[in-house]
N, CA, C and O atoms as a DFTB+ gen file, in Angstrom:
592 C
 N C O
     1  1    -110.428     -29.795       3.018
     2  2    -111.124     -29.816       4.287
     3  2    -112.369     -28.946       4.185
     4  3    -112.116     -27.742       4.221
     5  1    -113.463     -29.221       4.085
     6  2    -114.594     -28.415       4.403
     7  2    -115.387     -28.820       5.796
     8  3    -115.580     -29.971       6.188
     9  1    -115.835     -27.498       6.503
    10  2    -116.419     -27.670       7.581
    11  2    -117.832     -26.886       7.585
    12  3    -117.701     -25.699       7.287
    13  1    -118.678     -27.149       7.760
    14  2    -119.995     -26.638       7.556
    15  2    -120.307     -26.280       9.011
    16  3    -120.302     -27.177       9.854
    17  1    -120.569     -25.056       9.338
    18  2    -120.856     -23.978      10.487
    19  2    -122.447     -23.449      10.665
    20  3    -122.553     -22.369      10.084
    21  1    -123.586     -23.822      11.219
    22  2    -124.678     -24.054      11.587
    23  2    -124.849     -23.012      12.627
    24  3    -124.092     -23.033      13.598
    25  1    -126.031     -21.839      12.495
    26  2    -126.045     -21.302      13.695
    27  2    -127.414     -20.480      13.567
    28  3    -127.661     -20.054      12.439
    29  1    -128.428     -20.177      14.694
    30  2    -129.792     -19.697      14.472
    31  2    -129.638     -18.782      15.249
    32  3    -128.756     -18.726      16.106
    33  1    -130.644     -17.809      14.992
    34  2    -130.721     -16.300      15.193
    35  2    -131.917     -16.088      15.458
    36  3    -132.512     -15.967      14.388
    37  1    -132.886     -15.927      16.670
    38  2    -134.071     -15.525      16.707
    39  2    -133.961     -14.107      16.726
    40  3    -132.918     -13.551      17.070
    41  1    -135.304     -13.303      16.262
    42  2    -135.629     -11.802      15.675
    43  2    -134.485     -11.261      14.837
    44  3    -134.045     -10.135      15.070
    45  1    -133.962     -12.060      13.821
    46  2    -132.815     -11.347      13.011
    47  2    -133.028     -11.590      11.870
    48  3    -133.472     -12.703      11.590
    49  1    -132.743     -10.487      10.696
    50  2    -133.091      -9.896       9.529
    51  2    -132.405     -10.840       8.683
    52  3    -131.427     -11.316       9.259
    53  1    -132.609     -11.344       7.332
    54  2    -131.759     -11.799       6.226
    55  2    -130.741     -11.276       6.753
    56  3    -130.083     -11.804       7.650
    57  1    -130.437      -9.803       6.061
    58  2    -129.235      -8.880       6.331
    59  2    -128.028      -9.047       7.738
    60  3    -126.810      -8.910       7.853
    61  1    -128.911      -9.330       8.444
    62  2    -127.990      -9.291       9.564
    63  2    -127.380     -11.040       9.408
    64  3    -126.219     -11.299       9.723
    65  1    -127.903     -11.635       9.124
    66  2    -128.046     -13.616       9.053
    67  2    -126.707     -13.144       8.120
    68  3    -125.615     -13.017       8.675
    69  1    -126.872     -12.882       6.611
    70  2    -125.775     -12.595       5.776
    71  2    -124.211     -11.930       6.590
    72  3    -123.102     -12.393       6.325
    73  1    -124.372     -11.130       7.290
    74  2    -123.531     -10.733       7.702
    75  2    -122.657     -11.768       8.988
    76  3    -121.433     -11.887       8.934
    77  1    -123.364     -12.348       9.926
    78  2    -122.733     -13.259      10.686
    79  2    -122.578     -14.495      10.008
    80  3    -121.982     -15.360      10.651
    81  1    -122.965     -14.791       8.873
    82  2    -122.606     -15.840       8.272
    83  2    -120.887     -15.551       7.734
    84  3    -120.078     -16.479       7.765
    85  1    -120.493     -14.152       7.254
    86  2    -119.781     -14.492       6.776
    87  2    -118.427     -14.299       8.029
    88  3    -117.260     -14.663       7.879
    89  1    -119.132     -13.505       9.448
    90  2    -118.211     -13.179      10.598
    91  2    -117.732     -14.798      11.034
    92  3    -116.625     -15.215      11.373
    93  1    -118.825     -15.393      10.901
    94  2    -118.362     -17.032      12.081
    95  2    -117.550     -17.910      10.694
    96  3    -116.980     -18.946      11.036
    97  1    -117.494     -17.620       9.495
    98  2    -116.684     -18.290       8.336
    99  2    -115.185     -17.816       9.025
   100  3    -114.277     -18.460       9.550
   101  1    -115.396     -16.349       8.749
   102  2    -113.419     -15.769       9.069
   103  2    -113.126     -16.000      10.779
   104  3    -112.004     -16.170      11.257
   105  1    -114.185     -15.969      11.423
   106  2    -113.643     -15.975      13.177
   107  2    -113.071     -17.619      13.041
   108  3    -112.077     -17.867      13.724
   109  1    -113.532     -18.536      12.361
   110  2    -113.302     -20.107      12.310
   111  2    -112.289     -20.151      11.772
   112  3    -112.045     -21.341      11.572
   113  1    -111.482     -19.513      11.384
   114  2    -109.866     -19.325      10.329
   115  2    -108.968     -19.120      11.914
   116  3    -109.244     -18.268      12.759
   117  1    -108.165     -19.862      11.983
   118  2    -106.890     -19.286      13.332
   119  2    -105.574     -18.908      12.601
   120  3    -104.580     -19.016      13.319
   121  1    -105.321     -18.436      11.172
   122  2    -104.162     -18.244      11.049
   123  2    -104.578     -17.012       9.721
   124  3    -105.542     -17.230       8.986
   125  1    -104.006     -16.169       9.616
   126  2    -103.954     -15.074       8.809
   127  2    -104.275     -15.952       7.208
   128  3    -103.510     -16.793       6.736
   129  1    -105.456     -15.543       6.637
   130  2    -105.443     -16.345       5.399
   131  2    -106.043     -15.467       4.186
   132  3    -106.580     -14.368       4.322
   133  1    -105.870     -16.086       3.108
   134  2    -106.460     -15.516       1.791
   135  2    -107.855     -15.785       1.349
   136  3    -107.909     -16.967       1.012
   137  1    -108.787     -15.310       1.233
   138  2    -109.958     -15.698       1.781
   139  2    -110.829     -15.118       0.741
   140  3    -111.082     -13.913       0.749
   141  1    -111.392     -16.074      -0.329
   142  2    -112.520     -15.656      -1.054
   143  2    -114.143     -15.995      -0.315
   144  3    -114.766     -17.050      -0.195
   145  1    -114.355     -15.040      -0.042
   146  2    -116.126     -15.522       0.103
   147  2    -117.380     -15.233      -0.810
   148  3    -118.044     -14.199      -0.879
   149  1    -117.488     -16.095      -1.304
   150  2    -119.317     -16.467      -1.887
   151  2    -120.078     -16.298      -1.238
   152  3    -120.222     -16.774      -0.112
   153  1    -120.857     -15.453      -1.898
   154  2    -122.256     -15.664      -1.150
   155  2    -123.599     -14.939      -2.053
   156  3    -123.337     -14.205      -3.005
   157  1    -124.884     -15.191      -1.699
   158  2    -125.506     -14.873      -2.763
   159  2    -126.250     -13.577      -2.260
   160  3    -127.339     -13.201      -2.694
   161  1    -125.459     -12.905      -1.215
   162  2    -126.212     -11.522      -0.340
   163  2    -125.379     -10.458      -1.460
   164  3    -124.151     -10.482      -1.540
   165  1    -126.071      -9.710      -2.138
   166  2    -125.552      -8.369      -2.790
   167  2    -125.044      -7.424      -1.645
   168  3    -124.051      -6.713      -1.804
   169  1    -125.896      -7.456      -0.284
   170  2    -125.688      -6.566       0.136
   171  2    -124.646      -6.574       0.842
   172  3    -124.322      -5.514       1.378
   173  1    -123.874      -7.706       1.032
   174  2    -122.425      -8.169       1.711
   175  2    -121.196      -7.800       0.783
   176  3    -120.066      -7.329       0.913
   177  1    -122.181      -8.355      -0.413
   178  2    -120.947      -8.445      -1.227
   179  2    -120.358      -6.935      -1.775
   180  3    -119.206      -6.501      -1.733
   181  1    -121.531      -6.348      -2.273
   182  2    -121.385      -4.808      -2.561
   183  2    -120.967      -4.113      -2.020
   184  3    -120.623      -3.101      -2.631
   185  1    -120.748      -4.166      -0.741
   186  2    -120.924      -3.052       0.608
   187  2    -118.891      -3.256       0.305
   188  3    -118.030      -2.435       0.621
   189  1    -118.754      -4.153      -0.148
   190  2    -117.224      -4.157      -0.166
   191  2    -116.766      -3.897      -2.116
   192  3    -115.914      -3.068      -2.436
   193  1    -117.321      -4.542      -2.902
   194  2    -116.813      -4.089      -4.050
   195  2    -117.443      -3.225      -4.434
   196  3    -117.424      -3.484      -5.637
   197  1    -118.186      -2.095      -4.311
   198  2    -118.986      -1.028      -4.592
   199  2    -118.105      -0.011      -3.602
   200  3    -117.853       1.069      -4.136
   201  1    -117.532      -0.208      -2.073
   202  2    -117.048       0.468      -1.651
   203  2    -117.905       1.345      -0.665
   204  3    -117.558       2.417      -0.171
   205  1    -119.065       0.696      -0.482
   206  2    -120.018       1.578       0.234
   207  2    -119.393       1.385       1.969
   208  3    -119.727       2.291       2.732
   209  1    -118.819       0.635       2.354
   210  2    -118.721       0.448       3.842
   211  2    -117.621       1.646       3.501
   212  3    -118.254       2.653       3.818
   213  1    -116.538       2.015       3.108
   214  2    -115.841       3.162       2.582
   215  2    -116.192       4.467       3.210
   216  3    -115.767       5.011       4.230
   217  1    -117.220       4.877       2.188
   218  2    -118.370       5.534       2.236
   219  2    -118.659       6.034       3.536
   220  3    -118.305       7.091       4.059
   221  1    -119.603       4.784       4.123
   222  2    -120.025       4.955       5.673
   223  2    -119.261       5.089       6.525
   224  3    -119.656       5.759       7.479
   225  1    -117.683       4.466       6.586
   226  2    -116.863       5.004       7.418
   227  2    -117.029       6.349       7.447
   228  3    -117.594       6.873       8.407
   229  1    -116.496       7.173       6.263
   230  2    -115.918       8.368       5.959
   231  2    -117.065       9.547       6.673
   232  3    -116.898      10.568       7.340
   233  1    -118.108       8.930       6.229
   234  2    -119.153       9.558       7.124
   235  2    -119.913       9.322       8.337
   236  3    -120.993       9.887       8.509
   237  1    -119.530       8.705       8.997
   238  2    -119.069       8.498      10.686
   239  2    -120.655       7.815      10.480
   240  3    -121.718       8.301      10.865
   241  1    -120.419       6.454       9.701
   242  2    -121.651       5.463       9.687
   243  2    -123.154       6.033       9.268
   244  3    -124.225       5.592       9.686
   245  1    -122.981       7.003       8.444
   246  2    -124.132       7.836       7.746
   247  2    -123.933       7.296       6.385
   248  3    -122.924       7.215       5.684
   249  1    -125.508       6.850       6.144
   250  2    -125.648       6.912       4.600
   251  2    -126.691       7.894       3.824
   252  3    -127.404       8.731       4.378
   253  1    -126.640       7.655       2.609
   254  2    -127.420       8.663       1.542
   255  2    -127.639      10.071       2.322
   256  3    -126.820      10.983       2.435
   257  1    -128.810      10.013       2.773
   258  2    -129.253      11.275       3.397
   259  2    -129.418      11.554       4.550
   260  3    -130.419      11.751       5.240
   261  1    -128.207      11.562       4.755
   262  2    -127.655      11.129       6.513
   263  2    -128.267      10.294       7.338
   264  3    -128.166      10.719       8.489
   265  1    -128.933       9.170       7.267
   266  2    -129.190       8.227       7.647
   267  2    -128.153       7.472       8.377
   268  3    -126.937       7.457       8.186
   269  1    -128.740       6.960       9.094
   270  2    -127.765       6.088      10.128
   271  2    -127.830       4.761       9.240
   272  3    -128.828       4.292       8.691
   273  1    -126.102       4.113       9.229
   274  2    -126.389       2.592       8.568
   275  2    -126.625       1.576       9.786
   276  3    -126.377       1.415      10.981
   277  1    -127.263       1.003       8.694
   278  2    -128.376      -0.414       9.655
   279  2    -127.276      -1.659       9.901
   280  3    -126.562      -2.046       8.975
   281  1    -127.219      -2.182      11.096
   282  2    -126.690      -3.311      11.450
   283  2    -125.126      -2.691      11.880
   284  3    -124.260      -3.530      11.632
   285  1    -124.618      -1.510      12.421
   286  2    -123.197      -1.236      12.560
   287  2    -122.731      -1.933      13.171
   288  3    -121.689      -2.443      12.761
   289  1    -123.478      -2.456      14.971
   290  2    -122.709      -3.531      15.451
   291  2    -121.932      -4.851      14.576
   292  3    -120.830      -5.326      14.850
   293  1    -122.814      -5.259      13.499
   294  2    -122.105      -6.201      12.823
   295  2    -120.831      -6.044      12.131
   296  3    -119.762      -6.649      12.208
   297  1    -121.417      -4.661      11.146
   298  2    -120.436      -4.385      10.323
   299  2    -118.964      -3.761      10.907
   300  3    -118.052      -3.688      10.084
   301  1    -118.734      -3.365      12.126
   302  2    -117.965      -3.202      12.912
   303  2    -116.954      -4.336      12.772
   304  3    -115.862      -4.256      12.209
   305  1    -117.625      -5.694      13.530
   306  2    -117.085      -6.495      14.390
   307  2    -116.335      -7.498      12.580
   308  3    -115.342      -8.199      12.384
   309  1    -117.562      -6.979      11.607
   310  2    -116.672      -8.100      10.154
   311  2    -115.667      -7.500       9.396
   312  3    -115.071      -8.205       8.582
   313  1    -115.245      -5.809       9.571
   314  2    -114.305      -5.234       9.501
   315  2    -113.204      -5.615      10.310
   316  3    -112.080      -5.671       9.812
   317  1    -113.402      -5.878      11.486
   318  2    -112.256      -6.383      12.596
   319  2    -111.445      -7.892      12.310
   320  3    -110.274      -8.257      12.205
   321  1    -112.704      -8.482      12.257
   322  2    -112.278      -9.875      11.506
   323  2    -111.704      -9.790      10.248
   324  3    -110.575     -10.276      10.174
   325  1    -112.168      -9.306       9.232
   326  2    -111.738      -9.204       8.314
   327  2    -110.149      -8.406       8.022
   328  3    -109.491      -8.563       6.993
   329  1    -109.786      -7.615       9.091
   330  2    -108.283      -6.721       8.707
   331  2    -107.367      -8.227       9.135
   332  3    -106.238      -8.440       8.693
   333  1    -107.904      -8.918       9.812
   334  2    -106.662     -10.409      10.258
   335  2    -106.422     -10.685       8.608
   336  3    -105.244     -10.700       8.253
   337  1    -107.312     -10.875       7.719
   338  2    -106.904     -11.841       6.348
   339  2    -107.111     -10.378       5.301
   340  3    -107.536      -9.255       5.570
   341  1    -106.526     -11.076       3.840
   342  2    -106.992     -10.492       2.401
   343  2    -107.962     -11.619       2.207
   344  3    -107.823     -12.840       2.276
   345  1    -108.844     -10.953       1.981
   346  2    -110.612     -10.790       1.709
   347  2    -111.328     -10.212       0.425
   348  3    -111.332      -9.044       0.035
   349  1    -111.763     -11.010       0.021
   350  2    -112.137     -11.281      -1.609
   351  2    -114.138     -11.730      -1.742
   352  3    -114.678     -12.829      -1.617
   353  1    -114.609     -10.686      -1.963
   354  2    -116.358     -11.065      -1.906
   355  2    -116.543     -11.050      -3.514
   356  3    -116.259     -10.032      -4.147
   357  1    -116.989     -12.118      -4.098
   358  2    -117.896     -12.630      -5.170
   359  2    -119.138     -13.156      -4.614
   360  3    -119.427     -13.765      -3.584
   361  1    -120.062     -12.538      -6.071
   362  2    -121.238     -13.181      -5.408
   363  2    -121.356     -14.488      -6.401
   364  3    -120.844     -14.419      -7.519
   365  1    -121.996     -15.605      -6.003
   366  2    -121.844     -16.956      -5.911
   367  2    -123.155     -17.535      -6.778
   368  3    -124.101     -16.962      -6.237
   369  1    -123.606     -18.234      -7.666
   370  2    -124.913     -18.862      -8.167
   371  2    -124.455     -20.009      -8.378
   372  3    -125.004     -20.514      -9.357
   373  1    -123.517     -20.813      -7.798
   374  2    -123.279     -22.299      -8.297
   375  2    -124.689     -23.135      -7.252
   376  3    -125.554     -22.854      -6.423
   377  1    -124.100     -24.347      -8.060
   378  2    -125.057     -25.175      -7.122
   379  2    -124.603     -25.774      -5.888
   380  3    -125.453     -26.091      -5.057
   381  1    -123.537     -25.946      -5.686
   382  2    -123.590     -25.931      -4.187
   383  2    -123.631     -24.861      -3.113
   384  3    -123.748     -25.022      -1.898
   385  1    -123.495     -23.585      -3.899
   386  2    -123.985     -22.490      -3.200
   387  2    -125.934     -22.834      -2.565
   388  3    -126.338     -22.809      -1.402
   389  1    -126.710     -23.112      -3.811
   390  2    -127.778     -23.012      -4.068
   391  2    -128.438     -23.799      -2.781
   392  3    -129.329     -23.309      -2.086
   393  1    -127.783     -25.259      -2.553
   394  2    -128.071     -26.205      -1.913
   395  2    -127.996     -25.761      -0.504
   396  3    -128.864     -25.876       0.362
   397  1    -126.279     -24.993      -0.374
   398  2    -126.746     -25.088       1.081
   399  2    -127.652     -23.920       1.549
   400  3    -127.989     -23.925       2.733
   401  1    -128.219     -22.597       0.481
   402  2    -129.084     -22.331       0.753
   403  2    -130.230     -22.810       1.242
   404  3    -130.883     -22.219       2.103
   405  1    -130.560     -23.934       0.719
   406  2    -131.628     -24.511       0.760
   407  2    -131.466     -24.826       2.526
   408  3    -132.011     -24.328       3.511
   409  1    -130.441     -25.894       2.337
   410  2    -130.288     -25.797       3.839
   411  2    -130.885     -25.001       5.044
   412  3    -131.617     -25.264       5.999
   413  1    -130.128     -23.731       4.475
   414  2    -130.095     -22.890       5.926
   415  2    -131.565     -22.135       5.755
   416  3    -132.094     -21.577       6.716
   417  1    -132.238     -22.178       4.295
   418  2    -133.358     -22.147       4.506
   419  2    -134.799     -22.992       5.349
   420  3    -135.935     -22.626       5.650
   421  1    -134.120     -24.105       5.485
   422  2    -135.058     -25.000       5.821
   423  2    -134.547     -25.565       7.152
   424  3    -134.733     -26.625       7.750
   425  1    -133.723     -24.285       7.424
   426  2    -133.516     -24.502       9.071
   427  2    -132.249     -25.665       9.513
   428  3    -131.783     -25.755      10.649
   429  1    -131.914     -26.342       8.560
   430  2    -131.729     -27.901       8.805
   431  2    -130.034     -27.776      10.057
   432  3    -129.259     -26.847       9.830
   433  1    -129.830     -28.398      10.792
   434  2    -128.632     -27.904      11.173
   435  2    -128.223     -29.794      11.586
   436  3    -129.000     -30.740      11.717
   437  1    -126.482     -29.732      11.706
   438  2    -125.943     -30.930      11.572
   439  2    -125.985     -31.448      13.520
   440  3    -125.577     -30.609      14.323
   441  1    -126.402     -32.572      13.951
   442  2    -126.435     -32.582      15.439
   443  2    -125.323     -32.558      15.841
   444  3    -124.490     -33.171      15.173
   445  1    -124.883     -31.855      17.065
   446  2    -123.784     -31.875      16.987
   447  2    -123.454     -32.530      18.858
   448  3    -122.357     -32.354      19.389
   449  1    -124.515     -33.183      19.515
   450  2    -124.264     -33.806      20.470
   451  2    -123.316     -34.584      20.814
   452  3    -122.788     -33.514      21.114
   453  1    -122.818     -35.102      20.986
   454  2    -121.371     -35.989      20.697
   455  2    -121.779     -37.472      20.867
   456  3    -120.923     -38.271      21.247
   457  1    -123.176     -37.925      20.578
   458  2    -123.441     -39.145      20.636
   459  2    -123.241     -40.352      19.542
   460  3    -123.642     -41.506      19.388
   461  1    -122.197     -39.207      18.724
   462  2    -121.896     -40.387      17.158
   463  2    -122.858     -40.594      16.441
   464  3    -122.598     -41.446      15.591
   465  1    -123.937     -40.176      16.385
   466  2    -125.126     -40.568      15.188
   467  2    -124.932     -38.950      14.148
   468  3    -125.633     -38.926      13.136
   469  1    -124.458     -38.295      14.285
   470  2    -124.644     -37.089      13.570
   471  2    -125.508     -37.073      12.730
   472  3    -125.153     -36.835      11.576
   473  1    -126.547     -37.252      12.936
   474  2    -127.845     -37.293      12.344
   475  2    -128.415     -35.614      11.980
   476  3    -127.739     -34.651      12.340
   477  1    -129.698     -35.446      11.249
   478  2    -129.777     -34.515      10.562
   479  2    -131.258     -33.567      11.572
   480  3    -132.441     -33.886      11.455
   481  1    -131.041     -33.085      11.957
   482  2    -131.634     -32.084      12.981
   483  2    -132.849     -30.876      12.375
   484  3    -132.307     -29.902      11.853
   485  1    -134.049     -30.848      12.388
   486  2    -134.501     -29.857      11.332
   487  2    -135.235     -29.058      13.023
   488  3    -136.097     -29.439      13.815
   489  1    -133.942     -27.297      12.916
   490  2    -134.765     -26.636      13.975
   491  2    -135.766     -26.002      13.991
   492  3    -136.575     -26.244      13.096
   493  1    -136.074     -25.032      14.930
   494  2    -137.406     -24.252      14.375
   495  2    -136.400     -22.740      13.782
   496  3    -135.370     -22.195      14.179
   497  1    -137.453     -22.480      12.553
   498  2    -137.193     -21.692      11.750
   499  2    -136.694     -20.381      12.203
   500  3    -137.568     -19.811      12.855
   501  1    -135.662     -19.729      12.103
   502  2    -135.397     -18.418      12.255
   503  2    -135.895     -17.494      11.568
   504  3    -136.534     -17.999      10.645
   505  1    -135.937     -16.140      11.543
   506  2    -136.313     -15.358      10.941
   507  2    -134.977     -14.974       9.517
   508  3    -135.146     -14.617       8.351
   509  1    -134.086     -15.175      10.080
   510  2    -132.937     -14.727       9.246
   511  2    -132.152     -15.885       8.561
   512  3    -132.157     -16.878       9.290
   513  1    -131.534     -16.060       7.491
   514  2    -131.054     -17.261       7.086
   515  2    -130.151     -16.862       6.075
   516  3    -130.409     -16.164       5.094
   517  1    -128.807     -17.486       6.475
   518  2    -127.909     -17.096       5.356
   519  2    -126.894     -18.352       5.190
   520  3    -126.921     -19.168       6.112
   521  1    -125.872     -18.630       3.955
   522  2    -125.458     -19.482       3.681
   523  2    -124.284     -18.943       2.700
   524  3    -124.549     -18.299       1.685
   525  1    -123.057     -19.242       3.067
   526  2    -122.155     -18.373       2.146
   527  2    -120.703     -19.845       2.532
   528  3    -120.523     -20.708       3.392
   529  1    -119.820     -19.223       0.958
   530  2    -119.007     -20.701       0.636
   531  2    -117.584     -19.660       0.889
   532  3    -117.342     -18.721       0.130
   533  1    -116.690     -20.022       2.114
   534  2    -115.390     -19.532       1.768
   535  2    -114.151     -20.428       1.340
   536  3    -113.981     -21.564       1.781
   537  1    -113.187     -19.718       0.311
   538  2    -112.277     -21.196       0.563
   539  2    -111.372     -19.901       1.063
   540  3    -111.469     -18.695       0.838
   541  1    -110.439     -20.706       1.852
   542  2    -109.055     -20.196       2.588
   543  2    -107.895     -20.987       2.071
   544  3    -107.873     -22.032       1.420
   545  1    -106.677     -20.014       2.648
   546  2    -105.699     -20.617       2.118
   547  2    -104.441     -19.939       2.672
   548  3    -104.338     -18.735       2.438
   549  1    -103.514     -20.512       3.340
   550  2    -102.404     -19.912       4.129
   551  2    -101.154     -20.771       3.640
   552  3    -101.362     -21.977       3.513
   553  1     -99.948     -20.314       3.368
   554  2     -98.241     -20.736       3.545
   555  2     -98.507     -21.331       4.754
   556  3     -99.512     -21.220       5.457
   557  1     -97.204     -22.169       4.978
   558  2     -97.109     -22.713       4.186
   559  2     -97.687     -23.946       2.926
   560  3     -97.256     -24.226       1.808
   561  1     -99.012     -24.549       3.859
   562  2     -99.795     -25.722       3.574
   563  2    -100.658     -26.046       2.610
   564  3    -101.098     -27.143       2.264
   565  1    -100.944     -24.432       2.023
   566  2    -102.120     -24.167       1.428
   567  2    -103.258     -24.567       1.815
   568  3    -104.036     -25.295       1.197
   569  1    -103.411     -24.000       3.071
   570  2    -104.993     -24.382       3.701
   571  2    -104.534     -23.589       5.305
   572  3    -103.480     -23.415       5.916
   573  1    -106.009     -23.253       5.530
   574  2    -105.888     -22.696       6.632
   575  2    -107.040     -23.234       7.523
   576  3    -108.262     -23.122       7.429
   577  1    -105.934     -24.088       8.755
   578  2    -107.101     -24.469       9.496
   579  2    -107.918     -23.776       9.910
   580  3    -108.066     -22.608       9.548
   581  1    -108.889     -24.598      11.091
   582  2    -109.373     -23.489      11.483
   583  2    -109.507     -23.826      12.891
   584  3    -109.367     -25.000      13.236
   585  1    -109.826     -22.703      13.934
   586  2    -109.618     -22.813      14.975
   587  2    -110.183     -24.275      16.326
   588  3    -111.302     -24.788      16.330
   589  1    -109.296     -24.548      17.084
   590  2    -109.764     -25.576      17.603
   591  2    -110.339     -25.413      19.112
   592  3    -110.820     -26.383      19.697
């Protein structure tokens, strides 16, 4: 089952785009699942196998030189999502990674009117653009829907 999740962001950063890309992947899961996510953001991916969100906890959302970290509302709310499943970040260079970059680079989003043509929609450009591949997977079915 793959479902492709479309969503625009006016005045929002790569960084922040990366980050709700990968919140509306796990919020779209309705059952506790095993959850690898791809994606080609270092800074998503690192912030968890580098251990830096760790880090910023420990120091009450301060980084390096006591700096405040950027985007907490997000990183908050993908910690929250994320304690529902086991959560697995690789970063991703295949080609269908690549593609739907392209995609969400070029704005493109699927119509989703309910007039049966699901035709191909090109919006106006956001500032932020991200594109990330999860697969899931739950007992018993091996697959985890996702919410309806």
């Amino acid at each position: 089952h793959t479902k492709e999740l479309s969503r625009g962001y006016t005045k929002a950063t790569n960084n922040r785009m990366e980050l709700m890309a990968v919140i509306a992947g796990l919020e779209a899961l309705n059952l506790p699942c095993t959850v690898e996510v791809y994606s080609d953001s270092q800074y998503v991916v690192n912030a968890f196998n580098q251990h830096w969100v760790d880090g910023w906890i420990k120091k009450s959302w301060k980084r390096g030189k006591n700096e405040p970290v950027k985007n907490v509302d997000l990183w908050k709310r993908l910690l929250e999502v994320k304690s529902r499943h086991q959560v697995t970040f690789d970063v991703a260079d295949n080609a269908e990674l690549l593609q739907g970059r392209q995609r969400a680079d070029n704005g493109a989003e699927r119509d989703d009117d309910d007039d049966g043509d699901d035709e191909q929609v090109i919006r106006p450009q956001t500032q932020g653009k991200a594109f990330i591949l999860l697969h899931a997977s739950a007992p018993p079915y091996n697959r985890c829907p996702e919410r309806l």
